[in-house]
Coordinates of C-alpha atoms and ligand atoms in Angstrom, one line a residue:
M1317 CA -3.1 -17.8 -18.7
K1318 CA -0.9 -14.6 -18.9
V1319 CA -2.0 -12.0 -16.4
L1320 CA -0.4 -8.5 -16.3
I1321 CA -0.7 -6.8 -12.9
I1322 CA -0.7 -3.1 -12.7
N1323 CA -0.3 -1.5 -9.3
S1324 CA -0.4 2.3 -9.7
G1325 CA 0.7 3.8 -6.4
S1326 CA 0.8 7.5 -5.5
S1327 CA 4.4 7.8 -6.8
S1328 CA 5.1 4.5 -8.5
I1329 CA 3.8 1.9 -10.9
K1330 CA 4.7 -1.7 -10.0
Y1331 CA 4.0 -4.2 -12.8
Q1332 CA 4.4 -8.0 -13.2
L1333 CA 3.5 -10.3 -16.0
M1334 CA 2.6 -13.7 -14.5
L1335 CA 1.7 -17.1 -15.9
M1336 CA -1.2 -18.4 -13.8
P1337 CA -2.0 -20.6 -12.0
T1338 CA 1.7 -21.4 -11.5
A1339 CA 2.5 -17.8 -10.5
Q1340 CA 5.6 -18.0 -12.6
V1341 CA 6.9 -14.4 -13.1
I1342 CA 7.7 -13.7 -16.8
C1343 CA 8.8 -10.2 -16.2
Q1344 CA 8.5 -7.5 -13.5
G1345 CA 9.6 -4.1 -12.6
I1346 CA 8.8 -0.7 -11.2
V1347 CA 8.7 2.9 -12.2
E1348 CA 9.6 4.8 -9.0
R1349 CA 9.7 8.5 -8.1
I1350 CA 7.1 9.4 -10.8
G1351 CA 6.8 13.1 -11.2
S1352 CA 10.5 13.7 -11.2
Q1353 CA 13.2 14.2 -13.9
E1354 CA 15.1 11.3 -12.2
A1355 CA 12.5 8.6 -12.1
V1356 CA 13.9 5.1 -11.7
F1357 CA 12.7 2.6 -14.3
V1358 CA 13.4 -1.1 -13.6
Y1359 CA 12.5 -4.0 -16.0
K1360 CA 13.6 -7.6 -15.1
T1361 CA 13.2 -10.8 -17.0
D1362 CA 15.0 -14.1 -16.6
N1363 CA 17.6 -12.9 -19.1
D1364 CA 17.7 -9.1 -18.7
E1365 CA 17.7 -6.6 -16.0
I1366 CA 17.6 -2.9 -16.9
T1367 CA 17.6 0.1 -14.6
K1368 CA 17.4 3.5 -16.1
I1369 CA 17.1 6.9 -14.6
M1370 CA 14.9 9.0 -16.8
P1371 CA 12.2 11.7 -16.6
V1372 CA 8.8 10.2 -16.1
M1373 CA 6.5 13.1 -15.3
N1374 CA 3.2 11.2 -14.9
H1375 CA 1.6 7.8 -14.7
K1376 CA 0.5 7.9 -18.4
E1377 CA 4.2 8.2 -19.5
G1378 CA 5.2 5.4 -17.1
L1379 CA 2.5 3.0 -18.4
E1380 CA 3.3 3.8 -22.0
K1381 CA 7.0 2.9 -21.4
I1382 CA 6.0 -0.4 -19.7
A1383 CA 3.7 -1.4 -22.6
K1384 CA 6.4 -0.6 -25.2
L1385 CA 9.1 -2.7 -23.4
L1386 CA 6.8 -5.8 -23.1
V1387 CA 6.7 -6.0 -26.9
D1388 CA 10.2 -4.7 -27.6
P1389 CA 11.7 -6.9 -30.4
K1390 CA 15.0 -7.3 -28.4
I1391 CA 14.1 -7.6 -24.8
G1392 CA 10.3 -7.9 -24.8
V1393 CA 8.6 -11.0 -23.5
I1394 CA 5.6 -11.1 -25.7
K1395 CA 5.2 -10.7 -29.5
N1396 CA 2.1 -8.6 -29.3
A1397 CA -0.3 -7.2 -26.8
G1398 CA -3.0 -9.7 -27.7
E1399 CA -1.0 -12.4 -25.8
I1400 CA -2.2 -11.0 -22.5
D1401 CA -5.4 -12.7 -21.3
A1402 CA -6.1 -10.4 -18.3
V1403 CA -4.9 -7.3 -16.7
G1404 CA -5.4 -7.1 -12.9
H1405 CA -5.6 -3.6 -11.4
R1406 CA -5.2 -2.5 -7.8
V1407 CA -7.8 0.1 -6.9
V1408 CA -7.5 1.8 -3.6
H1409 CA -11.1 2.8 -2.7
G1410 CA -14.0 0.5 -3.4
G1411 CA -16.3 2.2 -0.8
N1412 CA -19.3 0.1 0.2
S1413 CA -19.9 -0.8 -3.4
F1414 CA -17.2 -3.5 -3.9
S1415 CA -16.5 -6.1 -1.3
K1416 CA -14.9 -8.5 -3.9
P1417 CA -12.7 -8.3 -7.0
T1418 CA -14.8 -7.4 -10.1
I1419 CA -14.6 -7.5 -13.9
I1420 CA -14.4 -4.0 -15.3
N1421 CA -17.3 -2.4 -17.2
Q1422 CA -18.4 1.2 -17.6
T1423 CA -20.5 1.1 -14.4
V1424 CA -17.4 0.0 -12.4
K1425 CA -15.3 2.7 -14.0
D1426 CA -17.9 5.3 -13.2
K1427 CA -18.1 4.2 -9.6
I1428 CA -14.2 4.3 -9.2
K1429 CA -14.3 7.8 -10.6
E1430 CA -17.1 8.8 -8.2
L1431 CA -15.0 7.4 -5.3
A1432 CA -12.0 9.5 -6.4
A1433 CA -13.4 12.2 -4.1
L1434 CA -12.5 9.9 -1.2
A1435 CA -9.0 8.8 -2.5
P1436 CA -7.8 11.8 -4.6
L1437 CA -4.1 10.6 -4.6
H1438 CA -5.0 7.1 -5.8
N1439 CA -8.3 6.4 -7.5
P1440 CA -7.5 8.8 -10.4
H1441 CA -4.2 7.1 -11.1
N1442 CA -5.8 3.7 -10.8
L1443 CA -8.5 4.7 -13.2
E1444 CA -6.0 6.1 -15.6
G1445 CA -4.2 2.8 -15.5
I1446 CA -7.4 0.9 -16.4
V1447 CA -8.3 3.2 -19.3
L1448 CA -4.8 3.0 -20.7
A1449 CA -4.6 -0.8 -20.3
E1450 CA -7.9 -1.1 -22.1
K1451 CA -6.3 0.8 -25.0
F1452 CA -3.0 -1.1 -25.0
F1453 CA -4.4 -4.6 -24.2
K1454 CA -7.6 -4.7 -26.2
N1455 CA -8.2 -8.5 -26.0
A1456 CA -7.6 -8.8 -22.2
K1457 CA -10.2 -8.9 -19.6
Q1458 CA -9.7 -6.0 -17.1
I1459 CA -10.1 -6.9 -13.4
V1460 CA -10.0 -4.8 -10.3
V1461 CA -9.1 -5.8 -6.8
F1462 CA -9.9 -3.3 -4.1
D1463 CA -7.7 -2.3 -1.1
T1464 CA -10.8 -1.7 1.0
S1465 CA -12.3 -5.3 0.7
F1466 CA -10.1 -6.9 3.4
H1467 CA -11.5 -4.5 6.0
H1468 CA -15.2 -5.3 5.6
T1469 CA -14.8 -7.4 8.8
I1470 CA -14.0 -4.4 11.0
P1471 CA -16.8 -4.3 13.6
T1472 CA -19.1 -1.2 13.7
K1473 CA -17.7 -0.1 17.1
A1474 CA -14.4 0.5 15.4
S1475 CA -15.6 1.6 12.0
K1476 CA -18.2 4.2 13.0
Y1477 CA -17.3 7.8 13.8
A1478 CA -18.9 9.6 16.8
I1479 CA -20.9 12.0 14.6
P1480 CA -24.7 11.9 14.2
N1481 CA -26.0 8.5 13.0
K1482 CA -27.4 9.8 9.7
F1483 CA -23.8 10.3 8.3
F1484 CA -23.1 6.6 8.8
D1485 CA -26.6 5.3 7.8
E1486 CA -27.3 7.6 4.8
H1487 CA -23.9 8.9 3.6
G1488 CA -21.5 6.0 4.3
I1489 CA -19.2 8.1 6.4
Q1490 CA -17.2 5.4 8.2
V1491 CA -13.7 3.8 8.4
Y1492 CA -13.2 1.8 5.2
G1493 CA -9.5 0.9 5.6
F1494 CA -6.8 0.6 2.9
H1495 CA -3.7 -1.4 1.9
G1496 CA -6.0 -4.4 2.3
I1497 CA -4.4 -6.4 -0.5
S1498 CA -1.1 -6.1 1.3
H1499 CA -2.3 -6.6 4.8
K1500 CA -4.2 -9.7 3.7
Y1501 CA -1.2 -11.2 1.9
V1502 CA 1.4 -10.5 4.7
S1503 CA -0.9 -11.5 7.6
E1504 CA -1.7 -14.8 5.9
K1505 CA 2.0 -15.4 5.4
A1506 CA 2.6 -14.6 9.1
I1507 CA -0.2 -16.8 10.3
A1508 CA 1.3 -19.7 8.2
Y1509 CA 4.7 -19.0 9.7
L1510 CA 3.4 -18.9 13.3
H1511 CA 1.6 -22.2 12.9
K1512 CA -1.1 -21.0 15.3
K1513 CA -4.8 -21.8 15.1
E1514 CA -5.7 -18.5 16.8
S1515 CA -3.6 -15.4 16.3
K1516 CA -3.3 -11.8 17.2
I1517 CA -1.2 -9.9 14.8
I1518 CA -0.4 -6.2 14.1
S1519 CA 0.5 -5.7 10.4
I1520 CA 2.5 -2.5 9.8
H1521 CA 2.6 -1.4 6.2
L1522 CA 5.1 1.4 5.7
G1523 CA 5.4 2.7 2.1
N1524 CA 4.7 6.2 0.8
G1525 CA 1.3 5.6 2.3
C1526 CA 1.4 4.0 5.8
S1527 CA -1.1 2.0 7.8
M1528 CA -1.6 -0.5 10.5
T1529 CA -4.1 -3.3 10.9
A1530 CA -5.1 -5.3 13.9
V1531 CA -5.6 -8.8 12.5
H1532 CA -7.4 -11.2 14.9
N1533 CA -7.6 -14.8 13.6
G1534 CA -7.0 -13.7 10.1
K1535 CA -9.6 -11.0 10.0
S1536 CA -9.1 -7.2 10.0
V1537 CA -10.7 -5.9 13.2
D1538 CA -9.2 -2.3 13.3
H1539 CA -7.2 -0.1 11.0
S1540 CA -5.4 3.2 11.2
L1541 CA -6.6 4.8 7.9
G1542 CA -10.2 5.7 7.9
F1543 CA -12.8 7.2 5.6
T1544 CA -10.0 8.2 3.2
P1545 CA -6.3 7.1 3.2
S1546 CA -5.4 10.2 5.3
N1547 CA -5.3 9.6 9.0
G1548 CA -3.3 7.5 11.3
L1549 CA 0.5 7.2 10.8
I1550 CA 2.8 9.9 9.5
M1551 CA 3.2 9.2 5.7
G1552 CA 5.4 10.4 2.8
T1553 CA 3.3 13.6 2.2
R1554 CA 0.2 13.0 4.3
S1555 CA 0.0 14.2 7.9
G1556 CA -1.9 11.3 9.4
D1557 CA -3.7 12.1 12.7
V1558 CA -4.3 15.8 13.3
D1559 CA -6.8 17.6 15.4
H1560 CA -9.6 18.5 12.9
A1561 CA -10.0 21.9 14.5
I1562 CA -6.7 22.8 12.9
I1563 CA -8.6 22.8 9.6
F1564 CA -11.1 25.4 11.0
Y1565 CA -8.2 27.5 12.3
L1566 CA -6.4 27.4 8.9
V1567 CA -9.6 28.6 7.2
D1568 CA -11.1 31.0 9.7
T1569 CA -8.0 32.6 11.2
L1570 CA -5.2 32.1 8.7
G1571 CA -7.3 32.6 5.6
Y1572 CA -6.7 29.3 3.8
K1573 CA -9.1 28.1 1.1
L1574 CA -10.4 24.6 1.6
D1575 CA -8.6 23.2 -1.4
E1576 CA -5.4 24.7 -0.1
V1577 CA -5.9 22.9 3.2
K1578 CA -6.5 19.7 1.3
T1579 CA -3.2 20.2 -0.7
L1580 CA -1.4 21.1 2.5
L1581 CA -2.5 18.0 4.5
T1582 CA -2.3 15.4 1.7
R1583 CA 0.7 16.6 -0.5
E1584 CA 2.8 18.9 1.6
S1585 CA 2.7 17.4 5.0
G1586 CA 4.0 14.1 6.5
M1587 CA 7.7 13.4 6.2
M1588 CA 7.9 15.9 3.3
G1589 CA 6.4 18.7 5.4
L1590 CA 8.7 17.9 8.4
T1591 CA 11.9 17.6 6.4
G1592 CA 11.6 18.7 2.8
Y1593 CA 12.2 15.2 1.6
G1594 CA 9.5 12.7 0.6
D1595 CA 11.7 9.6 0.4
L1596 CA 12.8 8.0 3.6
R1597 CA 16.2 7.0 2.2
D1598 CA 17.0 10.8 1.8
I1599 CA 15.7 11.5 5.3
Q1600 CA 17.8 8.8 6.9
E1601 CA 20.9 10.0 5.0
E1602 CA 20.4 13.6 6.2
A1603 CA 19.7 12.4 9.7
E1604 CA 23.0 10.5 9.8
K1605 CA 24.7 13.7 8.7
G1606 CA 23.1 15.4 11.8
D1607 CA 20.0 17.2 10.3
K1608 CA 17.9 17.8 13.3
N1609 CA 14.5 18.0 11.4
C1610 CA 15.2 14.7 9.8
L1611 CA 16.1 13.1 13.1
L1612 CA 13.0 14.4 14.8
A1613 CA 10.8 13.4 11.9
L1614 CA 12.1 9.8 12.2
E1615 CA 11.4 9.8 16.0
M1616 CA 7.9 11.3 15.5
N1617 CA 7.2 8.6 12.9
A1618 CA 8.3 5.8 15.1
Y1619 CA 6.5 7.2 18.2
R1620 CA 3.1 7.3 16.3
I1621 CA 3.6 3.6 15.3
K1622 CA 4.4 2.7 18.9
K1623 CA 1.1 4.3 20.1
Y1624 CA -0.9 2.3 17.5
I1625 CA 0.8 -0.9 18.6
G1626 CA -0.3 -0.3 22.1
A1627 CA -3.8 0.5 21.0
Y1628 CA -4.2 -2.6 18.9
A1629 CA -2.7 -4.9 21.5
A1630 CA -5.4 -3.6 23.8
A1631 CA -8.1 -3.9 21.2
M1632 CA -7.2 -7.6 20.7
N1633 CA -6.4 -8.3 24.4
G1634 CA -3.0 -9.7 23.5
L1635 CA -0.3 -9.9 20.8
D1636 CA 1.5 -12.8 19.1
A1637 CA 3.4 -11.0 16.4
V1638 CA 4.1 -7.6 14.9
L1639 CA 5.0 -7.5 11.3
F1640 CA 6.7 -4.9 9.1
T1641 CA 6.1 -4.7 5.4
A1642 CA 6.3 -2.5 2.2
G1643 CA 9.2 -0.2 1.0
I1644 CA 10.1 1.3 4.4
G1645 CA 8.9 -1.6 6.6
E1646 CA 11.0 -4.1 4.7
N1647 CA 14.1 -2.0 4.2
S1648 CA 14.5 0.5 7.0
N1649 CA 16.3 -1.2 9.9
K1650 CA 16.6 2.3 11.5
L1651 CA 12.8 2.8 11.7
R1652 CA 12.2 -0.7 12.9
D1653 CA 14.8 -0.2 15.6
L1654 CA 13.1 3.1 16.7
V1655 CA 9.7 1.4 16.8
C1656 CA 10.7 -1.7 18.7
T1657 CA 13.1 -0.2 21.3
N1658 CA 11.7 0.2 24.8
M1659 CA 8.7 -2.0 24.0
E1660 CA 9.8 -4.9 26.3
F1661 CA 6.8 -4.3 28.6
L1662 CA 4.6 -5.5 25.7
G1663 CA 6.8 -8.5 24.9
L1664 CA 8.8 -7.0 21.9
E1665 CA 12.5 -7.7 22.1
L1666 CA 14.4 -6.8 18.9
D1667 CA 17.6 -8.5 18.0
A1668 CA 19.8 -5.8 16.6
E1669 CA 21.9 -8.1 14.5
L1670 CA 19.0 -9.8 12.9
N1671 CA 17.4 -6.5 12.3
D1672 CA 20.4 -5.4 10.2
L1673 CA 20.4 -8.4 8.0
R1674 CA 18.7 -8.4 4.5
N1675 CA 16.7 -11.2 3.2
P1676 CA 14.0 -11.3 0.6
E1677 CA 12.0 -13.9 2.5
I1678 CA 9.8 -13.7 5.7
R1679 CA 12.1 -13.5 8.7
E1680 CA 12.2 -13.1 12.4
I1681 CA 14.1 -10.2 13.9
N1682 CA 13.3 -10.7 17.6
T1683 CA 15.5 -12.3 20.2
P1684 CA 15.0 -16.1 20.8
T1685 CA 13.2 -15.3 24.1
S1686 CA 11.0 -12.5 22.9
P1687 CA 7.4 -13.3 23.9
V1688 CA 6.1 -11.5 20.8
K1689 CA 7.5 -12.3 17.4
I1690 CA 8.8 -9.4 15.3
L1691 CA 8.6 -10.3 11.6
V1692 CA 9.7 -8.7 8.4
V1693 CA 7.3 -10.0 5.7
P1694 CA 7.9 -8.9 2.1
T1695 CA 4.6 -7.9 0.6
N1696 CA 3.5 -9.1 -2.8
E1697 CA 0.3 -7.2 -3.8
E1698 CA 0.9 -8.3 -7.4
L1699 CA 0.7 -12.0 -6.6
E1700 CA -2.4 -11.4 -4.5
I1701 CA -4.1 -9.5 -7.4
A1702 CA -3.0 -12.2 -9.9
K1703 CA -4.5 -15.0 -7.7
E1704 CA -7.8 -13.0 -7.4
A1705 CA -7.8 -12.2 -11.2
Y1706 CA -7.3 -15.8 -12.1
K1707 CA -10.0 -17.0 -9.7
I1708 CA -12.6 -14.6 -11.0
L1709 CA -11.7 -15.3 -14.7
T1710 CA -11.8 -19.0 -14.4
F1711 CA -15.1 -18.7 -12.6
S1712 CA -16.6 -16.5 -15.3
L1713 CA -15.3 -18.8 -18.1
K1714 CA -17.1 -21.7 -16.3
E1715 CA -20.3 -19.7 -16.1
H1716 CA -20.4 -19.2 -19.9
Ligands
LIG1991 P1 4.1 2.9 -2.4 O1 3.8 1.5 -2.9 O2 3.2 3.4 -1.4 O3 4.5 3.8 -3.5 P2 6.5 1.5 -1.4 O4 6.0 0.4 -0.6 O5 7.2 1.2 -2.7 O6 5.5 2.7 -1.6 O7 7.6 2.3 -0.5 C1 8.2 3.5 -0.9 C2 9.0 4.0 0.3 O8 10.0 3.0 0.6 C3 9.8 5.3 -0.1 O9 9.5 6.3 0.8 C4 11.2 4.8 0.1 O10 12.0 5.8 0.7 C5 11.2 3.6 1.0 N1 12.3 2.8 0.8 C6 12.6 2.0 -0.3 N2 13.8 1.4 -0.1 C7 14.3 1.8 1.1 C8 15.5 1.6 1.9 N3 16.5 0.7 1.4 N4 15.6 2.2 3.1 C9 14.6 3.0 3.6 N5 13.5 3.3 2.9 C10 13.3 2.7 1.7

């Protein structure tokens, strides 16, 4: 069964064509820095590897380019679009409606659209990917896997906000949690690595969006993003935690309109707002050259992560491992160093040399005597989605 995975992020589209159930990757790639004249387009097969810098102004353009390459007479990997049996999509917000992966129909699409109000940077791109994939891959079953599902185990004491009960009971205003596909995949890898029956893990996903999850015995028990993917850590363009009274001040005193506040906090804040750069590679480069704003932004970012590590260790009454994943977590030895330095009291002892090494596999970067393991675990949301898509499809074939 050929399963195409489409993971439409806020500024990137990752894609993989996989043969299931063996999980053999037929081709894979990424379109990064979408929205810029210098987007990076990567396409890899066993025989070819292409990296092109080109303008890709929106997700539609990116997906069209991917669909064309797959059937390209020279370097394509399929003869026609009909060869694809299923397309698995990552959708960020499933609200309370979706606790499991689902086959797409009009009702599902309508619900994803409705939930876009809660994930304005993501659900619209996810839905666009679904609609385009239906057009390009007409014979394929379209399946969605939600980022919120893994967090359905968060207890009410952690998922409920201290606002009147009716907002929880009648309006579903609560912590939903995000990046669940990634947190589930990497925490399962870490648990297998630790060889422990019972485990207390903090999973730190640092990409353009950033979040942390307390994972107790394989289950999400607390999480830094909330009702929407806005709060918690400092992100690429999102502020993370701010005192909500700032919103009233912006509106009542500084004359901002509400939609301007929304744009300010979700698209113009975070590392972008602090430095003028949205990409951590640029920020690190400028910090090395002595840019004070970039240096401070890196320190602020790491400090926020440290505070959440302390909070989640307390929530679980202990800690076996901290794991770093996603674009920044896997690649930025600088940020990992800032996070793990001066954390010996909690049992984290970073090995500077191991931290600087690169390795595509799960690896330990702590000293041999560190009471708590510090792991770098490459995430693979695409594989997790392919597994779920295969599972749901084989089940539905058996049913008919
Ligand atoms: P998303 O899926 O949320 O779009 P990713 O997980 O792909 O994000 O991560 C994107 C981020 O990873 C970017 O901010 C980028 O700067 C960062 N990144 C990628 N490679 C490196 C690297 N070598 N060093 C530091 N940061 C990196």
